[in-house]
Amino acid sequence: MKKYEYIEHTADARFKAFGSTAEEAFANAAEAMFNVMIDTSGIEPQITEYIELQAPDMENLLVDWLSELLYLFEVNMVVFSNFEVFAIEKKGDEYLLSAKAEGEPLDLEKHVFDTEVKAVTYNDLGVQITSQGVTVRITVDT
Amino acid sequence: MDTEGPEIEGLERIDNDIWQVPMGYKSGMRVPGRIYLSDKLFANLEKEAVDQVANVATLPGIQKFSMAMPDAHVGYGFPIGGVAAFDAEEGVISPGGVGFDINCGVRLIRSNLDKSDVDGKVNDLLDSLFKAVPSGVGSKSRIRASESELEAIFTNGSRWAVEQGYGVEADLTHCEGEGCIEGGDPAQVSAKARKRGRPQLGTLGSGNHFLELQYVDEIYDPVAAEAFNLKQGQLTFMVHCGSRGAGHQVCTDHLRNLTRAVEKYKIDLPDKQLACAPAQSEEAQAYFGAMASAANYAWTNRQIIMHHCREVFEQQMNMDADELGLDLVYDVAHNVAKLEEHNVNGGKKQVYVHRKGATRAFPAGHHEVPKAYRDVGQPVLIPGSMGTPSYVLCGKQSAMDVSFGSACHGAGRVMSRSGAKHTFRGEQIQKDLSGQGISVRAAHPSVIAEEAPGVYKSSSEVVDVVDRLGIAGKVAKLMPVGVVKG
């Protein structure tokens, strides 16, 4: 199954990511987002960041998840390539996410950047859950 | 009149350069939309951008029209080039009308140099500028602001930088709002935003941000040009950047908060990116305090960058500051929301004007125009795309009637970044521009392809529309000789 696909957008980057579960679709969305910035295929999993988040619904959780990765990328200067979402669960009125992201320290000599992703937008945002699987739709500001 | 262009059902042409998005275009519209476009620019109009103008028109308290400037293209929430004013009591404040790069903006610096004074020196100048101003993804500043310094920056903007020795008093008087939006509230800026902002002062960032060495190619309005101290053949310098990670994080944090407020205040939204809250609510005022802080950070950032560039010129030209005369002409914000007084339906009214990819354009006589320019109007700075002309305009009276004192902000994209990379090769563009006498430095060639001249609308076409509408009048055309891309 295809992990993600990009959709044409004049100013920004838009993509869909797919998974048989929400966990898988969220992980693939993270990979799609980092691939807007850099070819993640050669990046080694040297550093692991563990992430736990909660949000009022799945769509907010998706934005929070990708925003958190952008924050960690910029502040800790880690380029991520491997994403594993352990669980997305509903607890009371909130949705909880636990995940890890792996990558290597940012090295401007080695890493060749393409378009920088500035932020994750709510524009045309969607989390679609069917019996066939989960599709998420995201537009990031570049 | 027949016009070549997209078929957008419902869109009505009401005059040359003026298109109306009627009330019935989308349910829930409170005012009509207005899009200012020439025939040529209309041909590139995207339906989604029109939908976004209509979406903005549904927000509570919107005044007169939901507008889009001639450089309009599809964005998220508001279109890029979007302008809307909301009643300060009955209306809303929305981060979707400002964007993530809060107070992205442009400053123009004049000089006592002539274009010919840098003949044979452009490449050395660019190399030194490229070193002096960290640019691109992951670049960090030599400056590390302390917590108390950050608070002063968030509250006072450029004044902080000038007090630290990064510039002179005249830099403040020649800047929109003297480099500060009142109401910056550091308490509303999260620890995350501070952490991102601390190491990035004086950095350019990436994407469409740039430093550009230019010269005055043509003067259209000699009186205004004299007031702005610009003359034919003169070397000028432009800086385009914003609030960096601090601004992005402020927008991210408060969008999240306002998404919840939308439910609390029962606001019906056609696009989640338009999350907003009643202007006087705790949530909206918290965002405004944080947004003003990020705007103040951006002005500080451009002030520090200008200071470092002045040092480069002094070294490379072997001249002192007085000889070089690198004075700030003006600095405009083009992603910001401001509390302003405007005439609405015959009466004065306080409104929150949101300008997303739009520039303020106040006319002669307005008290917020610097004294030196008050007889001619506020300088409006319109950067071109790489390799194309930039323009200096001055705000005109019609802007107050037509667009809440606003004009366009740039050329406006017509091709996506990925499309650009498929169509253009950075190295080839660099070579072509070099053939035209324009040198380019960039952290990576792909950014040159993404920002190739062909991915933008013509800046000339865009400024001609605002000139014809009487929003802002053309004063001077600037041509590039060297560009540092972020």
XYZ file of C-alpha atoms in Angstrom:
628
model
C 0.000 0.000 0.000
C 1.157 3.488 -0.826
C 2.281 5.353 2.309
C 1.487 8.872 1.111
C 0.958 11.091 -1.935
C 1.478 14.782 -2.576
C -1.275 17.034 -3.949
C -0.548 20.119 -6.055
C -0.762 23.426 -4.135
C 0.372 26.888 -5.332
C 2.116 28.148 -2.225
C 2.321 25.312 0.238
C 2.638 21.534 0.397
C -0.419 19.317 0.677
C -0.478 15.555 1.021
C -2.547 12.523 1.920
C -1.127 9.718 4.048
C -2.582 6.252 4.331
C -2.559 3.398 6.829
C -4.516 0.334 7.824
C -4.748 1.973 11.246
C -4.725 5.579 12.464
C -1.331 4.892 14.071
C 0.124 3.881 10.715
C -1.462 6.822 8.835
C -0.110 9.293 11.411
C 3.396 7.803 11.140
C 3.231 8.000 7.338
C 2.039 11.623 7.512
C 5.147 12.462 9.547
C 7.351 10.779 6.960
C 5.587 12.686 4.151
C 6.122 15.976 5.974
C 9.840 15.398 6.556
C 10.255 14.353 2.939
C 9.023 17.798 1.888
C 12.152 19.120 3.614
C 14.739 16.437 3.005
C 15.208 13.016 1.452
C 14.820 10.945 4.614
C 16.007 7.674 3.057
C 19.644 8.059 4.106
C 19.002 9.251 7.652
C 20.114 6.912 10.429
C 18.071 6.308 13.586
C 20.722 7.535 16.040
C 18.508 9.600 18.309
C 15.079 8.686 19.649
C 12.496 11.164 20.889
C 9.440 9.860 22.742
C 6.295 11.895 22.308
C 3.015 11.896 24.214
C 0.178 14.230 23.292
C -3.493 14.762 23.895
C -6.087 16.659 21.908
C -9.885 17.063 21.779
C -10.251 15.218 18.455
C -8.304 13.232 15.886
C -7.745 16.199 13.581
C -6.248 18.345 16.323
C -4.176 15.363 17.431
C -2.755 15.058 13.911
C -1.844 18.774 13.799
C -0.321 18.560 17.281
C 1.726 15.479 16.343
C 3.233 17.052 13.235
C 3.730 20.425 14.966
C 5.570 18.716 17.828
C 7.932 17.030 15.353
C 8.684 20.379 13.683
C 9.371 21.893 17.084
C 11.753 19.070 18.069
C 13.478 19.277 14.677
C 14.158 22.986 15.091
C 14.986 23.156 18.802
C 16.862 19.857 19.268
C 18.256 19.998 15.725
C 17.362 16.421 14.871
C 16.350 15.310 11.379
C 13.783 12.544 11.738
C 13.206 9.663 9.348
C 11.565 6.848 11.308
C 8.238 7.268 13.004
C 6.301 4.806 15.084
C 2.960 5.675 16.638
C 2.427 3.136 19.434
C -1.166 4.017 20.195
C -3.943 6.489 19.565
C -6.678 6.071 22.160
C -9.775 7.880 23.270
C -9.860 8.542 27.002
C -12.844 10.509 28.268
C -13.203 13.548 25.998
C -9.600 13.498 24.821
C -7.582 11.558 22.291
C -4.146 10.412 23.430
C -1.129 9.640 21.274
C 2.114 7.964 22.218
C 4.881 7.662 19.684
C 8.567 7.767 18.956
C 10.550 9.512 16.263
C 14.084 8.519 15.307
C 16.696 10.419 13.385
C 20.172 11.902 13.430
C 21.669 15.231 14.511
C 21.208 18.044 11.987
C 24.434 18.496 10.035
C 24.340 21.315 7.498
C 27.453 19.892 5.791
C 25.721 16.594 5.165
C 21.987 17.260 5.023
C 20.729 18.854 1.844
C 17.485 20.630 2.515
C 14.742 21.237 0.076
C 11.667 23.273 1.097
C 11.466 24.163 4.778
C 8.148 23.361 6.412
C 7.250 26.298 8.641
C 4.099 25.011 10.275
C 1.113 22.679 10.070
C -2.184 24.270 9.023
C -5.829 23.323 9.721
C -6.708 24.135 6.121
C -8.466 21.296 4.294
C -7.553 19.030 7.200
C -9.061 15.592 7.385
C -8.881 12.236 9.153
C -11.037 9.692 7.357
C -11.595 6.324 9.000
C -13.303 3.576 6.989
C -13.340 -0.194 7.075
C -10.673 -0.082 4.337
C -8.243 1.913 6.460
C -7.356 5.435 7.476
C -6.558 8.412 5.226
C -5.317 11.723 6.598
C -5.078 14.956 4.641
C -2.734 17.787 5.612
C -1.518 21.136 4.282
C 1.766 22.451 5.636
C 2.992 26.019 5.310
C 6.256 26.226 3.378
C -16.834 42.421 -21.805
C -15.319 39.047 -22.565
C -12.308 38.127 -20.548
C -9.997 35.201 -20.993
C -9.774 33.469 -17.666
C -11.102 30.790 -15.385
C -14.801 29.995 -15.278
C -15.743 30.871 -11.730
C -19.499 30.773 -11.370
C -20.991 33.750 -9.560
C -17.960 36.006 -9.753
C -19.020 39.391 -11.169
C -16.946 42.023 -12.826
C -18.066 45.435 -11.578
C -15.376 47.693 -12.991
C -11.976 47.618 -14.640
C -9.721 45.836 -12.138
C -12.578 45.130 -9.684
C -14.338 41.793 -9.310
C -17.127 41.152 -6.851
C -17.810 37.923 -4.975
C -21.554 38.386 -4.409
C -23.337 37.581 -1.146
C -24.861 34.453 -2.603
C -21.525 32.953 -3.668
C -21.399 31.021 -0.419
C -23.970 30.685 2.335
C -23.309 32.671 5.483
C -21.487 35.577 3.813
C -22.023 38.773 5.805
C -20.470 41.122 3.224
C -19.540 40.727 -0.450
C -15.981 39.984 -1.510
C -13.838 42.245 -3.661
C -10.866 41.065 -5.699
C -8.698 43.628 -7.468
C -7.305 42.198 -10.689
C -6.406 43.215 -14.203
C -7.529 40.994 -17.104
C -4.084 39.469 -17.263
C -3.994 38.668 -13.538
C -7.564 37.350 -13.664
C -6.360 34.628 -16.018
C -4.326 33.163 -13.135
C -7.048 33.414 -10.481
C -7.688 30.126 -8.689
C -11.231 29.178 -7.675
C -9.960 28.141 -4.259
C -8.652 31.684 -3.682
C -12.130 33.063 -4.476
C -13.646 30.494 -2.086
C -11.229 31.713 0.585
C -12.308 35.349 0.046
C -15.919 34.155 0.479
C -15.005 32.154 3.615
C -13.514 35.246 5.252
C -16.732 37.135 4.421
C -18.633 34.791 6.773
C -16.683 35.822 9.876
C -18.595 37.854 12.509
C -18.170 41.626 12.519
C -16.486 41.905 9.106
C -16.767 45.427 7.656
C -17.569 46.485 4.079
C -15.821 43.765 2.036
C -13.644 40.686 2.287
C -10.824 41.744 -0.021
C -7.976 40.303 -2.033
C -5.186 42.338 -3.576
C -3.956 41.807 -7.193
C -1.192 39.451 -6.014
C -3.850 37.146 -4.501
C -3.412 33.415 -4.590
C -4.662 30.474 -2.615
C -3.406 30.280 0.950
C -4.779 28.647 4.084
C -7.603 30.408 5.949
C -7.373 33.809 4.288
C -6.062 33.880 0.730
C -2.583 35.337 0.369
C -3.209 38.995 -0.483
C -6.280 38.969 1.788
C -7.444 42.027 3.708
C -10.364 42.180 6.130
C -11.360 44.550 8.923
C -13.440 43.460 11.906
C -15.334 45.673 14.339
C -13.225 45.975 17.497
C -16.258 45.237 19.692
C -18.562 43.028 17.613
C -15.978 41.383 15.386
C -13.328 38.707 15.720
C -9.562 38.316 15.645
C -8.234 35.354 13.650
C -4.671 34.016 13.308
C -5.828 32.757 9.901
C -5.768 36.396 8.771
C -2.136 36.825 9.770
C -0.497 33.482 9.067
C 2.371 31.607 10.640
C 5.135 33.992 9.622
C 3.868 36.866 11.762
C 5.140 40.243 10.503
C 6.922 38.831 7.554
C 7.892 42.117 5.953
C 10.243 44.135 3.842
C 12.657 46.975 4.519
C 14.392 49.200 2.009
C 17.722 50.897 2.645
C 19.013 53.727 0.447
C 22.677 54.687 -0.018
C 24.940 57.462 -1.229
C 26.380 54.981 -3.717
C 25.703 54.764 -7.399
C 25.226 51.433 -9.137
C 28.618 51.889 -10.818
C 30.335 52.139 -7.395
C 29.840 48.386 -6.889
C 30.969 47.322 -10.364
C 33.229 44.316 -9.890
C 32.410 44.148 -6.174
C 28.968 42.541 -6.220
C 30.192 38.976 -5.754
C 32.408 39.879 -2.790
C 29.569 41.861 -1.244
C 27.161 38.952 -1.645
C 29.626 36.450 -0.202
C 30.163 38.656 2.846
C 26.438 39.290 3.288
C 25.775 35.554 2.990
C 28.275 34.979 5.828
C 27.060 37.873 8.005
C 23.387 36.907 7.902
C 22.785 33.231 8.684
C 20.272 31.860 6.192
C 18.548 28.619 5.259
C 17.115 25.747 7.283
C 18.713 25.173 10.683
C 20.837 28.321 10.620
C 21.569 29.838 14.010
C 22.535 33.308 15.098
C 25.662 34.446 16.933
C 23.276 36.273 19.251
C 21.654 34.438 22.145
C 18.940 36.549 23.727
C 18.412 36.054 27.468
C 14.932 35.608 28.895
C 14.730 39.264 29.968
C 16.053 40.438 26.598
C 13.382 38.375 24.837
C 10.729 40.012 27.010
C 12.052 43.457 26.033
C 12.053 42.467 22.340
C 8.481 41.122 22.528
C 7.320 44.333 24.233
C 9.372 47.069 22.532
C 10.404 45.672 19.132
C 13.100 47.494 17.175
C 13.757 49.992 19.974
C 15.455 47.217 21.917
C 17.821 46.577 19.015
C 18.673 50.266 18.608
C 19.327 50.577 22.356
C 21.738 47.639 22.087
C 23.652 49.419 19.334
C 22.112 47.616 16.343
C 21.164 50.793 14.505
C 20.294 54.433 15.006
C 17.263 56.391 16.205
C 16.265 57.340 12.621
C 15.744 53.624 11.911
C 12.801 53.733 14.308
C 11.147 56.868 12.933
C 11.395 55.404 9.411
C 9.693 52.130 10.275
C 6.013 51.187 10.292
C 4.776 51.781 13.855
C 8.368 52.741 14.784
C 9.140 49.011 14.759
C 6.576 48.073 17.373
C 2.926 47.083 17.776
C 1.625 48.249 21.127
C 0.115 45.537 23.271
C 2.867 42.962 22.935
C 2.279 40.639 25.897
C 5.194 38.268 26.536
C 3.074 36.354 29.075
C 1.103 34.998 26.084
C 4.250 33.705 24.343
C 4.843 30.047 25.254
C 8.081 28.542 26.486
C 8.296 26.695 23.144
C 8.048 29.932 21.123
C 10.735 31.523 23.304
C 12.997 28.529 22.876
C 12.651 28.792 19.091
C 13.122 32.556 19.117
C 16.177 32.736 21.355
C 18.828 31.504 18.885
C 17.333 33.040 15.709
C 17.700 36.820 16.066
C 19.390 38.233 13.007
C 18.702 35.186 10.818
C 17.001 35.263 7.431
C 15.205 31.922 7.388
C 14.376 30.182 4.116
C 11.825 30.044 1.297
C 11.011 33.408 -0.241
C 13.126 35.417 2.228
C 16.058 37.323 0.781
C 18.588 40.121 0.892
C 18.842 42.044 -2.362
C 21.254 44.563 -3.770
C 19.370 46.806 -6.195
C 19.513 50.104 -8.016
C 16.908 52.743 -8.846
C 16.089 52.111 -12.489
C 13.221 54.525 -12.985
C 11.494 57.345 -11.110
C 7.741 57.820 -11.682
C 6.984 60.405 -9.004
C 9.893 62.843 -8.550
C 8.306 64.628 -5.569
C 7.734 61.456 -3.561
C 11.124 60.065 -4.663
C 12.805 63.171 -3.305
C 10.961 62.827 0.006
C 12.114 59.172 0.177
C 15.644 60.313 -0.757
C 15.754 58.105 -3.854
C 17.294 59.033 -7.178
C 18.029 57.479 -10.556
C 20.975 55.065 -10.608
C 21.284 54.975 -6.809
C 22.234 51.711 -5.100
C 19.587 50.372 -2.685
C 19.302 47.310 -0.487
C 16.249 45.266 0.506
C 15.639 42.816 3.373
C 12.680 40.389 3.334
C 12.056 38.145 6.352
C 9.847 37.648 9.382
C 9.541 36.359 12.941
C 11.127 32.942 12.307
C 10.327 30.003 14.632
C 8.998 32.279 17.390
C 6.217 33.522 15.118
C 5.434 30.073 13.739
C 5.091 28.680 17.253
C 2.934 31.624 18.464
C 0.525 30.976 15.597
C 0.533 27.194 16.186
C -0.127 27.588 19.938
C -2.901 30.145 19.613
C -4.604 28.448 16.652
C -4.930 25.412 18.871
C -6.386 27.525 21.648
C -8.757 29.362 19.290
C -9.937 26.094 17.738
C -11.421 25.343 21.151
C -12.764 28.897 21.473
C -14.731 28.461 18.239
C -16.859 25.819 19.982
C -17.173 27.864 23.152
C -18.439 30.946 21.288
C -20.446 28.868 18.789
C -18.878 30.385 15.664
C -19.689 28.591 12.416
C -16.524 28.248 10.337
C -16.155 27.173 6.697
C -12.427 26.435 7.213
C -10.794 25.402 10.484
C -7.794 27.578 9.679
C -10.120 30.583 10.213
C -10.356 29.733 13.932
C -11.127 32.963 15.754
C -12.773 34.402 18.830
C -14.732 37.576 19.647
C -12.232 40.447 19.547
C -12.592 41.344 23.205
C -12.608 37.742 24.500
C -9.780 36.470 26.664
C -8.692 34.047 23.917
C -8.571 36.657 21.142
C -6.750 39.185 23.297
C -4.248 36.510 24.375
C -3.543 35.817 20.705
C -3.294 39.531 19.918
C -0.741 40.016 22.740
C 1.299 37.074 21.449
C 0.947 38.123 17.794
C 2.119 41.657 18.646
C 5.094 40.123 20.515
C 6.043 38.050 17.471
C 5.595 41.102 15.207
C 7.947 43.022 17.489
C 10.432 40.149 17.309
C 10.282 40.325 13.492
C 11.055 44.053 13.434
C 13.953 43.452 15.806
C 15.146 40.673 13.531
C 15.121 42.883 10.422
C 16.798 45.680 12.390
C 19.666 43.384 13.461
C 20.025 41.991 9.932
C 20.225 45.538 8.532
C 22.882 46.406 11.107
C 25.020 43.413 10.117
C 24.596 44.307 6.439
C 25.699 47.886 7.092
C 28.878 46.513 8.702
C 29.521 44.410 5.608
C 29.152 47.455 3.345
C 31.536 49.492 5.529
C 34.178 46.760 5.325
C 33.754 45.849 1.684
C 33.469 49.433 0.393
C 36.058 50.700 2.848
C 33.834 53.650 3.702
C 32.298 54.829 6.975
C 28.595 54.975 7.796
C 28.221 58.693 6.963
C 29.852 58.306 3.557
C 27.702 55.278 2.717
C 24.453 56.916 3.869
C 22.728 53.544 4.334
C 19.550 55.042 5.784
C 16.358 53.113 6.258
C 13.753 54.361 3.768
C 10.963 52.335 5.327
C 9.937 48.950 6.703
C 6.485 47.442 6.102
C 4.802 44.436 7.690
C 2.816 42.230 5.357
C 1.426 39.543 7.706
C -0.168 41.283 10.631
C -3.375 42.340 12.430
C -3.623 45.876 13.786
C -6.116 47.929 15.733
C -6.774 50.995 13.563
C -9.344 53.741 13.177
C -11.153 53.865 9.841
C -14.188 55.606 8.373
C -16.977 53.094 7.949
C -20.402 54.122 6.659
C -19.770 57.766 7.425
C -18.485 57.313 10.980
C -15.109 56.647 12.590
C -14.691 53.151 13.871
C -12.051 51.038 15.649
C -11.346 47.902 13.636
C -8.858 45.047 13.683
C -7.431 45.131 10.166
C -5.990 41.765 9.150
C -3.443 41.932 6.331
C -2.217 38.571 5.127
C 0.244 39.088 2.352
C -0.864 42.719 2.120
C 0.861 45.974 2.962
C -0.398 49.001 4.854
C -0.678 52.021 2.513
C -1.596 55.128 4.478
C -1.986 58.382 2.525
C -0.407 61.809 2.894
C -1.466 63.566 6.081
C -2.097 60.394 8.098
C -0.574 60.727 11.580
C 1.071 57.295 11.340
C 3.103 58.271 8.270
C 6.626 59.387 9.304
C 6.930 63.200 9.431
C 9.481 63.226 6.607
C 6.976 61.540 4.294
C 3.717 63.037 5.567
C 3.239 65.318 2.572
C 3.512 62.445 0.081
C 2.209 59.315 1.838
C 3.625 56.191 3.413
C 6.225 54.289 1.397
C 4.785 50.974 0.190
C 7.494 48.449 -0.653
C 6.677 45.740 -3.177
C 9.438 43.189 -3.675
C 9.607 41.485 -7.040
C 10.539 37.870 -7.416
C 14.174 36.949 -7.930
C 15.498 38.712 -11.016
C 12.461 40.951 -11.507
C 11.894 44.580 -10.485
C 10.766 45.695 -7.045
C 8.685 48.833 -6.643
C 8.397 51.698 -4.219
C 4.923 53.211 -4.095
C 3.286 55.697 -1.780
C -0.065 55.309 -0.063
C -2.956 57.298 -1.555
C -6.264 58.535 -0.194
C -8.307 55.935 -2.110
C -6.701 53.199 -0.034
C -8.635 54.501 2.982
C -11.922 54.239 1.050
C -11.232 51.098 -0.953
C -9.097 48.774 1.154
C -8.783 49.929 4.787
C -5.476 51.567 3.917
C -3.960 48.472 2.282
C -2.132 47.533 -0.907
C -0.530 44.442 -2.426
C 2.655 42.930 -0.977
C 4.525 41.277 -3.822
C 4.290 39.430 -7.037
C 2.191 36.449 -5.905
C 2.952 32.855 -6.787
C 1.409 31.125 -9.780
C 3.333 27.830 -9.639
C 3.770 25.438 -6.733
C 7.199 24.814 -5.251
C 7.172 21.201 -6.432
C 6.001 22.294 -9.889
C 8.827 24.820 -9.961
C 11.399 22.155 -9.130
C 10.102 19.963 -11.942
C 10.141 22.871 -14.390
C 13.340 24.678 -13.449
C 16.859 23.719 -12.430
C 18.439 25.981 -9.827
C 21.845 25.954 -11.499
C 20.342 26.957 -14.857
C 18.298 29.792 -13.335
C 21.424 31.003 -11.546
C 23.287 30.992 -14.868
C 20.480 32.774 -16.724
C 20.259 35.469 -14.065
C 24.013 35.872 -14.104
C 23.706 36.510 -17.856
C 21.349 39.373 -17.001
C 23.889 40.781 -14.543
C 22.180 39.424 -11.427
C 24.278 37.302 -9.042
C 22.559 34.838 -6.718
C 23.735 33.129 -3.530
C 21.618 30.439 -1.882
C 22.002 27.787 0.783
C 20.949 25.245 -1.878
C 20.151 25.416 -5.638
C 16.662 23.950 -5.157
C 15.583 27.141 -3.397
C 16.597 29.035 -6.532
C 14.348 26.788 -8.643
C 11.469 27.168 -6.183
C 11.774 30.916 -6.307
C 12.511 31.195 -10.041
C 11.103 34.340 -11.672
C 8.679 32.206 -13.714
C 6.790 30.933 -10.645
C 5.506 34.400 -9.805
C 3.061 36.789 -11.390
C 4.603 39.872 -12.890
C 5.317 42.379 -10.126
C 4.847 45.166 -12.689
C 1.336 43.994 -13.553
C 0.441 43.781 -9.850
C 1.626 47.300 -8.957
C -0.052 48.775 -12.045
C -3.420 47.601 -10.681
C -2.989 49.307 -7.290
C -1.666 52.390 -9.086
C -4.735 52.530 -11.381
C -7.091 52.004 -8.439
C -5.444 54.929 -6.658
C -4.608 52.774 -3.593
C -0.884 53.481 -3.919
C 1.030 55.421 -6.577
C 4.216 54.266 -8.255
C 7.287 56.202 -7.090
C 10.295 54.203 -8.267
C 11.335 50.958 -9.887
C 14.274 49.037 -8.440
C 16.234 46.462 -10.414
C 18.240 43.671 -8.735
C 21.992 43.237 -9.153
C 22.580 40.606 -6.485
C 20.429 38.322 -4.329
C 21.068 36.257 -1.202
C 18.305 33.667 -0.852
C 17.415 32.154 2.512
